[in-house]
Coordinates of C-alpha atoms in Angstrom, one line a residue:
Chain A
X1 CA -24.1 47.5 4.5
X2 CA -26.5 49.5 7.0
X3 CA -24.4 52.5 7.7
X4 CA -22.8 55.1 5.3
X5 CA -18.6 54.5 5.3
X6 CA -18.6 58.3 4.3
X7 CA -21.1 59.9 6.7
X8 CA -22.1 57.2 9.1
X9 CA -25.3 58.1 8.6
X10 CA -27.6 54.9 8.0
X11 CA -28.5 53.6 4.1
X12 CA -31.4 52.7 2.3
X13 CA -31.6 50.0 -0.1
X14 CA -32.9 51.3 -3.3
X15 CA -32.6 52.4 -7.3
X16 CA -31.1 55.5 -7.8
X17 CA -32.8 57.8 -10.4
X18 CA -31.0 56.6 -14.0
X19 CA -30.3 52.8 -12.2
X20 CA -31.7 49.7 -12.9
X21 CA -29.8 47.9 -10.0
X22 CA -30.7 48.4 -6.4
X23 CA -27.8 50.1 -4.6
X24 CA -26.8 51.6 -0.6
X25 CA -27.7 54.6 -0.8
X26 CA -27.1 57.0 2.2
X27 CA -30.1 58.9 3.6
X28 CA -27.9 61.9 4.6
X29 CA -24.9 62.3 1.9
X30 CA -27.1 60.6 -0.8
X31 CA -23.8 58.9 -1.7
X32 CA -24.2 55.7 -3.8
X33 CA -22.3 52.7 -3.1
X34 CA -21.7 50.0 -5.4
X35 CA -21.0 46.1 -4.8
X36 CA -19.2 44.6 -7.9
X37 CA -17.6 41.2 -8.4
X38 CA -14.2 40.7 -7.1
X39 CA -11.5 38.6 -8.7
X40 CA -9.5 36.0 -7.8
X41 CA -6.0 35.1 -8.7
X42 CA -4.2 31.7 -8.6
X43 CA -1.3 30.0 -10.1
X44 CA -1.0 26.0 -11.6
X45 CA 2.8 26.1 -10.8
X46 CA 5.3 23.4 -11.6
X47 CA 8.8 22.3 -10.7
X48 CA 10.3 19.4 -12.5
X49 CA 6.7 17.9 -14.0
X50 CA 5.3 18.3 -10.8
X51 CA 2.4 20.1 -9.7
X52 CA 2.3 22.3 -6.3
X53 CA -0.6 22.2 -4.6
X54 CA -1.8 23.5 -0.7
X55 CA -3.5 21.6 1.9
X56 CA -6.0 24.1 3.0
X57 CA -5.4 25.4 6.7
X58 CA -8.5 27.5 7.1
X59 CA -11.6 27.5 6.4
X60 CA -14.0 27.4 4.0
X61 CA -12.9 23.8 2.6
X62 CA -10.4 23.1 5.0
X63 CA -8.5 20.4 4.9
X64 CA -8.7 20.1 0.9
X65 CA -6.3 20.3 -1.4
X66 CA -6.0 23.4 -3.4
X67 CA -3.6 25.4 -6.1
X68 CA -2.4 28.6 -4.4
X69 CA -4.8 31.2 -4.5
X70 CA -6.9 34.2 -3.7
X71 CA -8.3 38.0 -3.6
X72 CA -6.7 39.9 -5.8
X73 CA -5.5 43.3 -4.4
X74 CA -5.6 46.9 -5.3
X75 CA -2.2 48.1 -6.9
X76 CA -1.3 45.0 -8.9
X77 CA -1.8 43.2 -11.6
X78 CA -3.7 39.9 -12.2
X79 CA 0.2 38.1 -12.8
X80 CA 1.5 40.1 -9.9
X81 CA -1.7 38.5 -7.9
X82 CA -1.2 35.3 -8.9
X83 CA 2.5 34.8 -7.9
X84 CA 1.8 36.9 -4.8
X85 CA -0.5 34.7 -3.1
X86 CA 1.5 31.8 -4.4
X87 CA 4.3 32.9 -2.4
X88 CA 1.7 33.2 0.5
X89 CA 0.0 30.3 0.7
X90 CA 2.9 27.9 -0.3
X91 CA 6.4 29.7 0.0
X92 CA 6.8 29.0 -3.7
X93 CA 8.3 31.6 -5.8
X94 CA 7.0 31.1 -9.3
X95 CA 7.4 33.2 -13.0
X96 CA 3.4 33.2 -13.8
X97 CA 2.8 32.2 -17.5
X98 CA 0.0 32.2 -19.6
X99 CA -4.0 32.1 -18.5
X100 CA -5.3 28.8 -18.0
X101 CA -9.0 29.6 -17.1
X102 CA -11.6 32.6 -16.9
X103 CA -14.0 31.4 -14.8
X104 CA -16.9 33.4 -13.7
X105 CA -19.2 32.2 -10.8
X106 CA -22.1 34.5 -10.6
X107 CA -24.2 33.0 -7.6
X108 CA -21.4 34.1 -5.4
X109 CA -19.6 37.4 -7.4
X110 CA -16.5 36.2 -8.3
X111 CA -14.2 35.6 -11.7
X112 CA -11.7 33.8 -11.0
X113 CA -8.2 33.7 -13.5
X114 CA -5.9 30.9 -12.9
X115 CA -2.5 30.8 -14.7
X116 CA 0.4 28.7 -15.2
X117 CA 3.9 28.9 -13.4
X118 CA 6.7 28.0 -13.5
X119 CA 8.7 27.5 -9.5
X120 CA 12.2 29.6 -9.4
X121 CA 13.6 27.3 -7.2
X122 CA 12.5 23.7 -5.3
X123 CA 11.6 25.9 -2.0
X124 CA 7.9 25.2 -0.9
X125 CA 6.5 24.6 2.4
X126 CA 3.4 25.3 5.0
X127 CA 2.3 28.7 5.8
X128 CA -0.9 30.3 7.7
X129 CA -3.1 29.2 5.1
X130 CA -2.0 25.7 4.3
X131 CA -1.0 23.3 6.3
X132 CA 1.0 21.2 4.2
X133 CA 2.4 21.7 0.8
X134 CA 3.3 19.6 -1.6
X135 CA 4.3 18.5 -5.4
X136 CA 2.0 16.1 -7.1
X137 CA 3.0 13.8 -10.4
X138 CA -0.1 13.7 -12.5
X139 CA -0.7 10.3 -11.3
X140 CA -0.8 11.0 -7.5
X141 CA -3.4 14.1 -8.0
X142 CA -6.3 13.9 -5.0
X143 CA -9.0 14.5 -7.0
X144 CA -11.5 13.3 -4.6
X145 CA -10.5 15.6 -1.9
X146 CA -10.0 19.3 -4.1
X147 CA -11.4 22.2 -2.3
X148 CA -13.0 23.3 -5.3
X149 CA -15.1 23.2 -8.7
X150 CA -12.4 25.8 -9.7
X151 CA -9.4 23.9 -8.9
X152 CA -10.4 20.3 -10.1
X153 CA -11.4 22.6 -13.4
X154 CA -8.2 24.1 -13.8
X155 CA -5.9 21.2 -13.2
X156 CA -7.7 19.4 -15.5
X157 CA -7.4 22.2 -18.3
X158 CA -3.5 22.7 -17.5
X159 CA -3.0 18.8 -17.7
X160 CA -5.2 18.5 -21.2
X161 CA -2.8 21.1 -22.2
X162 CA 0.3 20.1 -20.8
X163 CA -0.4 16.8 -22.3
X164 CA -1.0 18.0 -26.1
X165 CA 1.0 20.7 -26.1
X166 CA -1.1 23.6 -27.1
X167 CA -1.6 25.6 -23.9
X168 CA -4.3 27.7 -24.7
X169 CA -7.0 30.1 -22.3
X170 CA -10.3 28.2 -20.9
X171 CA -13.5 29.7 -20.1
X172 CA -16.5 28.4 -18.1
X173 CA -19.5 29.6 -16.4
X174 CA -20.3 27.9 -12.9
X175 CA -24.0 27.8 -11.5
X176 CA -24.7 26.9 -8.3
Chain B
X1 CA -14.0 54.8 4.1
X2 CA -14.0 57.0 7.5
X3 CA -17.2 54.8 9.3
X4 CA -18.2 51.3 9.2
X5 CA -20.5 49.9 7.1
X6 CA -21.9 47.4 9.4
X7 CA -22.1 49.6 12.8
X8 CA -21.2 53.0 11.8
X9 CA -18.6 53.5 14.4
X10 CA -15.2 55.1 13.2
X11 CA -12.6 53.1 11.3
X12 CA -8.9 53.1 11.4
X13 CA -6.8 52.5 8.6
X14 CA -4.2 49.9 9.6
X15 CA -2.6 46.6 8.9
X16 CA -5.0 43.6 10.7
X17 CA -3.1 40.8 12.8
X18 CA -1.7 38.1 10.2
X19 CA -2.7 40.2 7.5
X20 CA 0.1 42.6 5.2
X21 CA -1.8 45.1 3.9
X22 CA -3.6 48.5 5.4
X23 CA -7.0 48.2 5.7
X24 CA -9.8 49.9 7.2
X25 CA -10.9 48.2 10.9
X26 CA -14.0 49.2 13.0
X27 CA -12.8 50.4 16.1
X28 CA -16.0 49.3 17.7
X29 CA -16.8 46.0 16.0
X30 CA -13.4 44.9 15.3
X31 CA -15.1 44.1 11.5
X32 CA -12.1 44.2 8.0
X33 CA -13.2 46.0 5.5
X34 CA -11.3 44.9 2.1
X35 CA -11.3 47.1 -0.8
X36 CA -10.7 45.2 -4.2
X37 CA -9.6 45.9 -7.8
X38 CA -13.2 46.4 -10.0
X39 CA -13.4 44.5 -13.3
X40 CA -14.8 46.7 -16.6
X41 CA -16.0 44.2 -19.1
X42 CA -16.6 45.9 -22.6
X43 CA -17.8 44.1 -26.2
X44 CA -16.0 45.2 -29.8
X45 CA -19.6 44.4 -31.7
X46 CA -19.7 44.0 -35.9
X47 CA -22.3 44.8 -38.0
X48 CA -21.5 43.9 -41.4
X49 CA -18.2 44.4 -41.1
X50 CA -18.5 47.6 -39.1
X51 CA -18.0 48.5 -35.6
X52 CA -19.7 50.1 -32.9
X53 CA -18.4 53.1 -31.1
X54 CA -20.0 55.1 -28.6
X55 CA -19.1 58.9 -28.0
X56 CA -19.0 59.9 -24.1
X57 CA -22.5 61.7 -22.7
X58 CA -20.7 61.3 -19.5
X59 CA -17.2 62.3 -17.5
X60 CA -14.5 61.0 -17.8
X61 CA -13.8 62.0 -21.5
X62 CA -16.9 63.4 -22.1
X63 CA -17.1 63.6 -26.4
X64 CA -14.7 61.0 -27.1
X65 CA -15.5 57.5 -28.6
X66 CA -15.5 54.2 -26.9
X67 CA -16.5 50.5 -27.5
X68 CA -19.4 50.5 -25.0
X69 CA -18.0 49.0 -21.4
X70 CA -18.5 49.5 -17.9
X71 CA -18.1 47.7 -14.1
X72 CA -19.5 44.2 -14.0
X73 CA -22.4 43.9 -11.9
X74 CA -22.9 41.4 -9.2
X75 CA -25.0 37.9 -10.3
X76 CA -23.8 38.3 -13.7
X77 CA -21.0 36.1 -15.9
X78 CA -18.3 38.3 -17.9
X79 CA -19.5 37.7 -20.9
X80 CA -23.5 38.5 -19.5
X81 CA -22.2 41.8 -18.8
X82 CA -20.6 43.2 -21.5
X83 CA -23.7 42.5 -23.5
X84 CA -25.6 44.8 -20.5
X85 CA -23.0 47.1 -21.3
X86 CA -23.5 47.0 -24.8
X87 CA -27.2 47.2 -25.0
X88 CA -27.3 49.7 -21.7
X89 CA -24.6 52.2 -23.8
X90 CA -25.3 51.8 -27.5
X91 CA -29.1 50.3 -27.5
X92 CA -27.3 47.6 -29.8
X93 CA -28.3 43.8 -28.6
X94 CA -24.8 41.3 -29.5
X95 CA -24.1 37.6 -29.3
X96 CA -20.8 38.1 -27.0
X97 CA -18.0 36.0 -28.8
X98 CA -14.4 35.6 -27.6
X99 CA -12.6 37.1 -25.4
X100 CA -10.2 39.9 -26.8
X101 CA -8.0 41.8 -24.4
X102 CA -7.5 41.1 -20.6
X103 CA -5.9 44.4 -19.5
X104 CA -4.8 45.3 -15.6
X105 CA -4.3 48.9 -14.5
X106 CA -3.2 48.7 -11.4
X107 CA -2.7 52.4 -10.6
X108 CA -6.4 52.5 -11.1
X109 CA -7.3 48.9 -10.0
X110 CA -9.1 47.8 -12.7
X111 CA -8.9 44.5 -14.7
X112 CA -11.0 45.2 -18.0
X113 CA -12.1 42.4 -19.8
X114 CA -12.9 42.8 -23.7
X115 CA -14.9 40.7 -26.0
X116 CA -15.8 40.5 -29.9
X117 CA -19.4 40.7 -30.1
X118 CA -22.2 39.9 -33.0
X119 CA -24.5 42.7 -33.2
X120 CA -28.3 40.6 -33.9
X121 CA -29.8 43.4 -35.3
X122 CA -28.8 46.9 -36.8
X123 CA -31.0 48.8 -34.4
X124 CA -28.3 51.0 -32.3
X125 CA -28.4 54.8 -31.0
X126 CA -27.9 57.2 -28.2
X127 CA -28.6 56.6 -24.4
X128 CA -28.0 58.4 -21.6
X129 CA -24.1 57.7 -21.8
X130 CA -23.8 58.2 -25.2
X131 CA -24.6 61.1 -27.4
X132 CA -24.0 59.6 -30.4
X133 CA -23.9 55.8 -31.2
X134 CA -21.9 55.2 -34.7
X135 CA -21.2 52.3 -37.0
X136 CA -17.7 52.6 -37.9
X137 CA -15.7 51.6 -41.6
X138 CA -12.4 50.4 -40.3
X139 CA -10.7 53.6 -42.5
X140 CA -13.0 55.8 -40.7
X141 CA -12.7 54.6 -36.6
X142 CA -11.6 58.1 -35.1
X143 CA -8.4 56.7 -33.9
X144 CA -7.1 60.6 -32.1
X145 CA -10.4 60.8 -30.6
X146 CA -10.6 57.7 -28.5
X147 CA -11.5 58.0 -25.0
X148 CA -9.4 55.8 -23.5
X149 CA -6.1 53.4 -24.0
X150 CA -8.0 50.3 -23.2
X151 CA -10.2 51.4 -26.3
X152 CA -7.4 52.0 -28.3
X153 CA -5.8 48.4 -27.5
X154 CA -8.8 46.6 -27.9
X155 CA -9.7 47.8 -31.3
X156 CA -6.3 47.3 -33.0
X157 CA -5.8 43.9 -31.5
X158 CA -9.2 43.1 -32.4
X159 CA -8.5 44.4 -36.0
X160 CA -5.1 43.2 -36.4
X161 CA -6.7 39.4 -35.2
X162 CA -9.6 40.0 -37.4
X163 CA -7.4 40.6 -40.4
X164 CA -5.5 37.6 -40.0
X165 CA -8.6 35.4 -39.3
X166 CA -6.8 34.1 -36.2
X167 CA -9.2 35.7 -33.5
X168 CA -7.2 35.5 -30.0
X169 CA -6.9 36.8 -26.3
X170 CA -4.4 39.2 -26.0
X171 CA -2.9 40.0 -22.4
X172 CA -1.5 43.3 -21.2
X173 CA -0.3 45.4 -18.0
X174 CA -0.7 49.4 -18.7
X175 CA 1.0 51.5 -16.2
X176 CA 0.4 55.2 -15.4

């Protein structure tokens, strides 16, 4: 940030008085604007066993496999996120279910919450952001080629769970 | 937002190419400017069996009681920064336990995050949010003065779970 989004008049990088954080602070309104983390919101969805996962058509990553998601938004919730870019980035329609992982990754300002779902109906295919969609049996998973840390992470909590029946909420830490 | 952060020039509030949402554009340097919900991570601390509660120095709710919480900074992990809050608000250090209550407000977007916390010492007491910083008898927690309904929520679930000895996350959407 170098210029004011209220004013337009150009910031300064600073404390304000009764801060301990340095913040943009405008040299004409004085107004203070903050920079805070920003969630992200993805879905481990299912149909029939089978796990539904997005070949990633942009970048960063691209090319890797990855479950559906992305920035939350203003105006909904965390489930509304989740099955919202689900239906982006893989035409799925899913009923989100219970949290999987809270994962917060603090070199780069993100938590990220990744739930279960459950598909509505066998519909899936590419979109803008992935280039090809697909359902995975547990076996056939491309671990090698997952887009990343948070993915292979959350697959691997949903299929402990899936596999001993206790779904349950995960949370991890990442450093760079 | 009326200017760009990055150039200053005007912005204009409208829906980018591939994109489905409004959001503000530079009409100079072409530059999307996203706006995303803000996550308040907060920390229901014990000290021998009693619980911390912070009465508002500050709008909104100015002279009501809260568990001390606020917006997650940048470079910090959820659970880093409800202990900030908690020493920032109430001058009380914690060992941040598990995690309580995950709550969206989307009319607001906000996700708030709340945790049990371990008080390490019994040193506590007013800062510049809070006039008065209170150890709280689960008989005496000033249920009709709380500040908030995220404060409310928190406390009983983390009562209710504290009773049964089956401490849990509990998961909930609060509309207008």
């Amino acid at each position: 940030m170098k210029f004011c989004p209220d004013c337009g008049a150009p910031v300064r990088y600073k404390i304000p008085a009764g801060d301990h954080c340095l913040r943009h602070v405008c040299t004409a309104c004085e107004a203070i604007h903050y920079s805070n983390p920003k969630l992200v919101v993805g879905c481990v969805a299912e149909w029939e066993g089978r796990i539904l996962l997005c070949r990633r058509a942009i970048e960063p990553r691209l090319g890797y496999w990855t479950m559906p998601a992305g920035f939350m938004e203003n105006g909904e919730t965390t489930r509304q996120g989740a099955a919202r870019e689900t239906l982006e980035e893989s035409q799925a329609a899913v009923e989100v279910l219970g949290l999987v992982a809270l994962i917060s990754i603090p070199h780069i300002n993100q938590v990220h919450l990744t739930y279960g779902g459950r598909m509505l109906q066998a519909e899936h295919g590419p979109t803008l952001e992935s280039s090809e969609v697909r359902l995975f049996d547990e076996a056939d998973i491309p671990w090698d080629e997952l887009a990343f840390r948070t993915v292979q992470h959350s697959l691997r909590y949903y299929l402990e769970d899936r596999r001993s029946g206790c779904p349950q909420p995960h949370f991890l830490d990442l450093n760079p």
